[in-house]
Amino acid sequence: MKTWSDIASIQPLVARMLTNSLAKQRVSHAYLFQGNRGTGKKAISMVLAKSIFCRHKNGQEPCQQCKDCQRIESGNHPDVHWIIPDGHSIKKEQILHLQKEFTYTGLESNQKVYIIEDAEKMTANASNRLLKFLEEPSKQTTAMLLTSNSQAILQTIRSRCQIMALKPLNAANLQRQLQEEGLSSSNARLISALTNNITEALEIGHDDWFANARKIVVQLTEVLQSKPEEAMLFINNQWMPHFKERQQMQRGLDLLLLWFKDIVYSFVDNEEAIIFINEKDKLSQASLHWSKQETTDALQRILEAKRKLEQNVHPALAMEQLTLHLKR
């Protein structure tokens, strides 16, 4: 998403509010963009920064071609400062450095913009330093705080920002966009159930690793039904070599979770909700193997395995325990 038109297609209210502010030259000194991952926070902040600096706008649309637009796009504009977490948090020293930078005159204009990603990760000291910075706003300074958890940000900071609440992306719209980008309807449906981030969704859709992951998940369910005594062998020889990293393992469990949810949908004749639309025959077989109660229990066990991974339980142990529960 690089234009206000793009943003308006998924966040119409926010796009309208910001373009109206630009048209009236009433850009706020501080914005808080809050919304789940993939709702467009970074894209909106990028377009807003371009609109502030671009000297060749068409209405409020940045030209995308001038030196200012190009450097903002590449992250190299001298008067646009990005702050991202240093490790797991944004530290006081990062805010102090930002304040120091803002004491200098702008290199090419007196306008300055700073964008703080994952603002909820500011330490208490960093938050207090930022609060002091916000309490004395410059007319030519615009702050943008991006967060998926605004409640973790000091209320005194929130009160000094114009809050822009971003709506979750509609799965049907995302599925349509993915199909327009060339993904099959079955892949688009599956991927839109895993993420509402269009960029991440496209990366997944063109990733051979993911295509193989999908096959392995379905194969595991077949082994559990037809040859349960070989399930552990399958986990060690097929599953673990493919899902090597914790994040990959979480993705595999997400797919397994969707599969068992589809079995539940089969039980209640809710075919419209089924995600694995190309495997309906296999789902029918699975619904004959696992009872409704067993399927519900399986969903709970998968969620438990995901929690164990987050708690640093060894992935192989978590998967083996899950497999024992799924066998019957």
Coordinates of C-alpha atoms in Angstrom, one line a residue:
M1 CA 0.0 0.0 0.0
K2 CA 1.7 3.1 -1.2
T3 CA -1.1 5.6 -1.9
W4 CA -4.1 7.0 0.0
S5 CA -6.3 5.2 -2.5
D6 CA -4.7 1.9 -1.5
I7 CA -5.2 2.7 2.1
A8 CA -8.8 3.8 1.6
S9 CA -9.6 0.3 0.2
I10 CA -8.9 -1.3 3.6
Q11 CA -9.0 1.6 6.1
P12 CA -11.5 4.1 4.6
L13 CA -12.2 6.1 7.7
V14 CA -8.6 6.6 8.7
A15 CA -7.7 7.5 5.1
R16 CA -10.4 10.1 4.9
M17 CA -9.6 11.7 8.3
L18 CA -5.9 12.0 7.4
T19 CA -6.4 13.3 3.9
N20 CA -8.8 15.9 5.2
S21 CA -6.2 17.0 7.8
L22 CA -3.6 17.3 5.0
A23 CA -6.0 19.3 2.8
K24 CA -6.8 21.7 5.6
Q25 CA -3.1 21.8 6.7
R26 CA -4.1 20.6 10.2
V27 CA -1.8 17.7 10.6
S28 CA -1.6 16.7 14.3
H29 CA 1.6 16.9 16.2
A30 CA 1.1 13.3 17.3
Y31 CA -0.8 10.3 16.1
L32 CA -1.3 6.9 17.7
F33 CA -2.1 4.2 15.1
Q34 CA -3.5 1.2 16.9
G35 CA -4.5 -2.0 15.3
N36 CA -3.6 -5.7 14.9
R37 CA -0.7 -6.8 12.9
G38 CA -1.3 -6.4 9.2
T39 CA -3.9 -3.6 9.4
G40 CA -1.6 -1.1 7.7
K41 CA 0.0 0.9 10.5
K42 CA 3.4 1.1 8.9
A43 CA 2.1 1.7 5.4
I44 CA -0.2 4.6 6.6
S45 CA 2.7 6.2 8.5
M46 CA 4.9 6.0 5.4
V47 CA 2.3 7.6 3.1
L48 CA 1.6 10.3 5.7
A49 CA 5.3 11.1 6.0
K50 CA 5.5 11.3 2.2
S51 CA 2.5 13.6 2.0
I52 CA 4.1 15.9 4.6
F53 CA 7.4 16.2 2.7
C54 CA 6.4 15.7 -1.0
R55 CA 6.5 18.9 -3.0
H56 CA 4.8 17.5 -6.1
K57 CA 1.6 16.1 -4.6
N58 CA -1.5 15.4 -6.7
G59 CA -4.1 16.6 -4.3
Q60 CA -3.0 14.8 -1.1
E61 CA -1.4 11.9 -3.0
P62 CA 2.5 11.9 -2.8
C63 CA 4.1 11.7 -6.2
Q64 CA 6.3 8.7 -5.2
Q65 CA 8.9 9.9 -7.6
C66 CA 10.6 12.9 -6.1
K67 CA 13.7 12.8 -3.9
D68 CA 11.7 13.1 -0.7
C69 CA 9.3 10.3 -1.5
Q70 CA 12.1 8.0 -2.6
R71 CA 14.2 8.6 0.5
I72 CA 11.3 8.1 2.8
E73 CA 10.5 4.8 1.0
S74 CA 14.1 3.6 1.5
G75 CA 14.3 4.8 5.1
N76 CA 17.0 7.3 4.3
H77 CA 15.3 10.7 4.6
P78 CA 17.4 12.9 7.0
D79 CA 14.3 14.4 8.6
V80 CA 12.2 11.2 9.1
H81 CA 13.4 9.2 12.1
W82 CA 12.4 5.6 12.7
I83 CA 12.6 4.0 16.1
I84 CA 12.3 0.3 16.4
P85 CA 12.8 -1.9 19.5
D86 CA 16.4 -2.6 20.5
G87 CA 16.0 -6.3 21.3
H88 CA 12.8 -6.7 23.2
S89 CA 12.2 -3.1 24.1
I90 CA 12.6 0.6 23.2
K91 CA 15.0 2.0 25.6
K92 CA 15.4 5.4 27.2
E93 CA 18.6 6.0 25.3
Q94 CA 16.8 5.7 22.0
I95 CA 14.4 8.5 23.0
L96 CA 17.2 10.7 24.3
H97 CA 19.0 10.3 21.0
L98 CA 15.8 11.2 19.2
Q99 CA 15.5 14.4 21.3
K100 CA 19.0 15.3 20.6
E101 CA 18.5 14.9 16.8
F102 CA 15.4 17.2 17.0
T103 CA 17.4 20.0 18.6
Y104 CA 19.2 20.4 15.3
T105 CA 17.7 22.4 12.4
G106 CA 16.2 20.2 9.7
L107 CA 18.7 19.4 7.0
E108 CA 16.4 20.3 4.1
S109 CA 13.4 21.9 5.9
N110 CA 12.3 22.7 9.4
Q111 CA 9.7 19.9 9.2
K112 CA 10.6 16.7 11.2
V113 CA 8.8 13.4 11.6
Y114 CA 9.5 10.5 13.9
I115 CA 7.8 7.1 13.8
I116 CA 8.0 4.7 16.7
E117 CA 7.2 1.1 15.8
D118 CA 5.9 -1.3 18.5
A119 CA 5.4 1.7 20.8
E120 CA 4.0 -0.6 23.5
K121 CA 7.5 -2.0 24.0
M122 CA 8.9 1.3 25.4
T123 CA 10.4 0.8 28.9
A124 CA 9.0 3.0 31.7
N125 CA 12.0 5.3 31.4
A126 CA 11.6 5.6 27.7
S127 CA 7.9 6.3 28.0
N128 CA 8.5 9.1 30.5
R129 CA 11.1 10.7 28.3
L130 CA 8.8 10.6 25.3
L131 CA 6.0 12.1 27.4
K132 CA 8.2 15.1 28.1
F133 CA 8.9 15.4 24.4
L134 CA 5.2 15.3 23.6
E135 CA 4.4 17.9 26.2
E136 CA 6.3 20.6 24.3
P137 CA 5.3 19.9 20.7
S138 CA 6.8 21.9 17.8
K139 CA 4.4 23.0 15.2
Q140 CA 6.7 21.5 12.6
T141 CA 7.1 18.1 14.3
T142 CA 4.9 15.1 13.7
A143 CA 5.1 12.0 15.9
M144 CA 3.6 8.7 14.8
L145 CA 3.3 5.9 17.3
L146 CA 2.4 2.4 16.0
T147 CA 1.0 -0.2 18.3
S148 CA -1.0 -3.4 18.4
N149 CA -1.7 -2.9 22.2
S150 CA -2.5 0.7 23.0
Q151 CA -3.4 -0.2 26.6
A152 CA 0.2 -0.9 27.3
I153 CA 1.1 2.7 26.5
L154 CA 0.9 5.4 29.2
Q155 CA -2.5 7.0 29.3
T156 CA -0.8 10.4 29.5
I157 CA 0.9 9.6 26.2
R158 CA -2.3 8.4 24.6
S159 CA -4.1 11.6 25.7
R160 CA -1.6 13.7 23.8
C161 CA -2.1 11.8 20.6
Q162 CA -4.8 11.7 18.0
I163 CA -5.9 8.1 18.1
M164 CA -6.5 6.3 14.8
A165 CA -8.1 2.9 15.4
L166 CA -7.5 0.5 12.5
K167 CA -10.1 -2.1 11.8
P168 CA -9.0 -5.8 11.3
L169 CA -8.8 -6.7 7.6
N170 CA -11.8 -8.6 6.2
A171 CA -10.8 -12.2 5.4
A172 CA -13.0 -12.2 2.3
N173 CA -11.4 -9.1 1.0
L174 CA -7.9 -10.5 1.7
Q175 CA -8.8 -13.7 -0.1
R176 CA -10.0 -11.7 -3.1
Q177 CA -6.8 -9.7 -3.2
L178 CA -4.7 -12.8 -3.0
Q179 CA -6.5 -14.4 -5.9
E180 CA -6.0 -11.2 -7.9
E181 CA -2.3 -11.6 -7.2
G182 CA -2.4 -15.1 -8.8
L183 CA -3.0 -17.4 -5.8
S184 CA -5.4 -20.3 -6.2
S185 CA -8.7 -20.0 -4.4
S186 CA -7.8 -22.9 -2.1
N187 CA -4.5 -21.3 -1.1
A188 CA -6.0 -17.9 -0.8
R189 CA -8.7 -19.2 1.5
L190 CA -6.1 -21.1 3.7
I191 CA -3.6 -18.2 3.9
S192 CA -6.3 -15.6 4.7
A193 CA -7.2 -17.8 7.7
L194 CA -3.6 -17.7 8.9
T195 CA -2.9 -14.0 8.6
N196 CA -4.6 -10.7 7.7
N197 CA -1.3 -9.1 6.5
I198 CA -1.3 -8.8 2.7
T199 CA 2.5 -8.7 2.5
E200 CA 3.0 -11.7 4.7
A201 CA 0.1 -13.5 2.9
L202 CA 1.8 -13.1 -0.5
E203 CA 5.1 -14.3 0.9
I204 CA 3.5 -17.4 2.3
G205 CA 1.6 -18.0 -0.9
H206 CA 4.8 -18.1 -3.0
D207 CA 6.8 -20.1 -0.4
D208 CA 7.6 -23.7 -1.4
W209 CA 8.2 -24.4 2.3
F210 CA 4.6 -23.5 3.1
A211 CA 3.2 -25.7 0.3
N212 CA 5.2 -28.6 1.7
A213 CA 4.0 -27.8 5.2
R214 CA 0.4 -28.0 4.1
K215 CA 1.0 -31.5 2.6
I216 CA 2.8 -32.7 5.7
V217 CA 0.0 -31.6 8.0
V218 CA -2.6 -33.5 5.9
Q219 CA -0.3 -36.5 5.7
L220 CA 0.0 -36.6 9.5
T221 CA -3.8 -36.7 9.9
E222 CA -3.9 -39.6 7.4
V223 CA -1.2 -41.5 9.3
L224 CA -3.1 -40.9 12.6
Q225 CA -6.2 -42.5 11.0
S226 CA -4.8 -45.4 9.0
K227 CA -1.5 -46.3 10.7
P228 CA -1.5 -44.7 14.2
E229 CA 1.4 -47.0 15.3
E230 CA 3.6 -45.2 12.7
A231 CA 2.6 -41.7 13.9
M232 CA 5.7 -41.2 16.0
L233 CA 8.0 -42.4 13.2
F234 CA 6.3 -39.8 10.9
I235 CA 6.8 -37.1 13.5
N236 CA 10.6 -37.8 13.7
N237 CA 11.2 -38.5 10.0
Q238 CA 8.9 -36.0 8.3
W239 CA 7.5 -33.4 10.7
M240 CA 10.5 -32.4 12.7
P241 CA 12.9 -32.1 9.8
H242 CA 10.5 -29.7 8.0
F243 CA 9.3 -27.6 11.1
K244 CA 12.9 -27.0 12.4
E245 CA 12.3 -23.5 14.0
R246 CA 9.8 -22.7 16.7
Q247 CA 8.1 -20.2 14.5
Q248 CA 7.8 -22.9 11.8
M249 CA 6.4 -25.3 14.3
Q250 CA 3.8 -22.8 15.4
R251 CA 2.8 -22.4 11.7
G252 CA 2.4 -26.2 11.4
L253 CA 0.3 -26.3 14.5
D254 CA -1.8 -23.4 13.1
L255 CA -2.5 -25.5 10.0
L256 CA -3.3 -28.6 12.2
L257 CA -5.7 -26.4 14.2
L258 CA -7.5 -25.3 11.1
W259 CA -7.8 -28.9 9.9
F260 CA -9.5 -30.0 13.1
K261 CA -11.7 -26.9 13.1
D262 CA -12.8 -28.0 9.6
I263 CA -13.8 -31.4 11.0
V264 CA -16.0 -29.6 13.5
Y265 CA -17.6 -27.7 10.6
S266 CA -18.2 -31.0 8.8
F267 CA -20.1 -32.3 11.9
V268 CA -22.4 -29.2 11.9
D269 CA -22.8 -29.1 8.1
N270 CA -21.2 -25.7 7.9
E271 CA -19.4 -26.2 4.6
E272 CA -19.1 -22.5 3.9
A273 CA -16.7 -22.2 6.8
I274 CA -14.4 -25.0 5.8
I275 CA -10.8 -23.8 5.0
F276 CA -9.3 -26.9 3.4
I277 CA -11.8 -26.8 0.5
N278 CA -9.8 -29.1 -1.7
E279 CA -9.7 -31.9 0.9
K280 CA -13.4 -32.3 1.7
D281 CA -13.3 -36.0 1.0
K282 CA -10.4 -36.4 3.4
L283 CA -12.3 -34.3 6.0
S284 CA -15.3 -36.6 5.6
Q285 CA -13.1 -39.6 6.4
A286 CA -11.6 -37.8 9.4
S287 CA -15.1 -37.0 10.7
L288 CA -15.7 -40.8 10.7
H289 CA -12.5 -41.5 12.6
W290 CA -12.7 -38.8 15.3
S291 CA -15.9 -38.1 17.2
K292 CA -17.1 -34.6 17.8
Q293 CA -15.9 -34.8 21.4
E294 CA -12.5 -36.2 20.3
T295 CA -12.2 -33.4 17.8
T296 CA -12.9 -30.8 20.4
D297 CA -10.3 -32.4 22.7
A298 CA -7.8 -32.4 19.8
L299 CA -8.3 -28.6 19.4
Q300 CA -7.5 -28.1 23.0
R301 CA -4.4 -30.3 22.8
I302 CA -3.1 -28.3 19.8
L303 CA -3.6 -25.0 21.6
E304 CA -1.8 -26.5 24.6
A305 CA 1.1 -27.5 22.4
K306 CA 1.3 -24.0 21.1
R307 CA 1.4 -22.6 24.6
K308 CA 4.2 -25.0 25.5
L309 CA 6.3 -23.8 22.6
E310 CA 5.9 -20.2 23.8
Q311 CA 7.1 -21.4 27.2
N312 CA 10.2 -22.9 25.7
V313 CA 9.3 -26.5 26.0
H314 CA 11.5 -28.5 23.6
P315 CA 9.6 -28.6 20.2
A316 CA 10.1 -32.4 19.7
L317 CA 8.7 -33.2 23.2
A318 CA 5.7 -30.9 22.7
M319 CA 4.9 -32.5 19.3
E320 CA 5.4 -36.1 20.6
Q321 CA 3.0 -35.4 23.5
L322 CA 0.5 -33.9 21.2
T323 CA 0.7 -36.9 18.8
L324 CA 0.1 -39.3 21.7
H325 CA -3.1 -37.5 22.5
L326 CA -4.3 -37.4 18.9
K327 CA -3.8 -41.2 18.5
R328 CA -6.8 -43.1 19.7

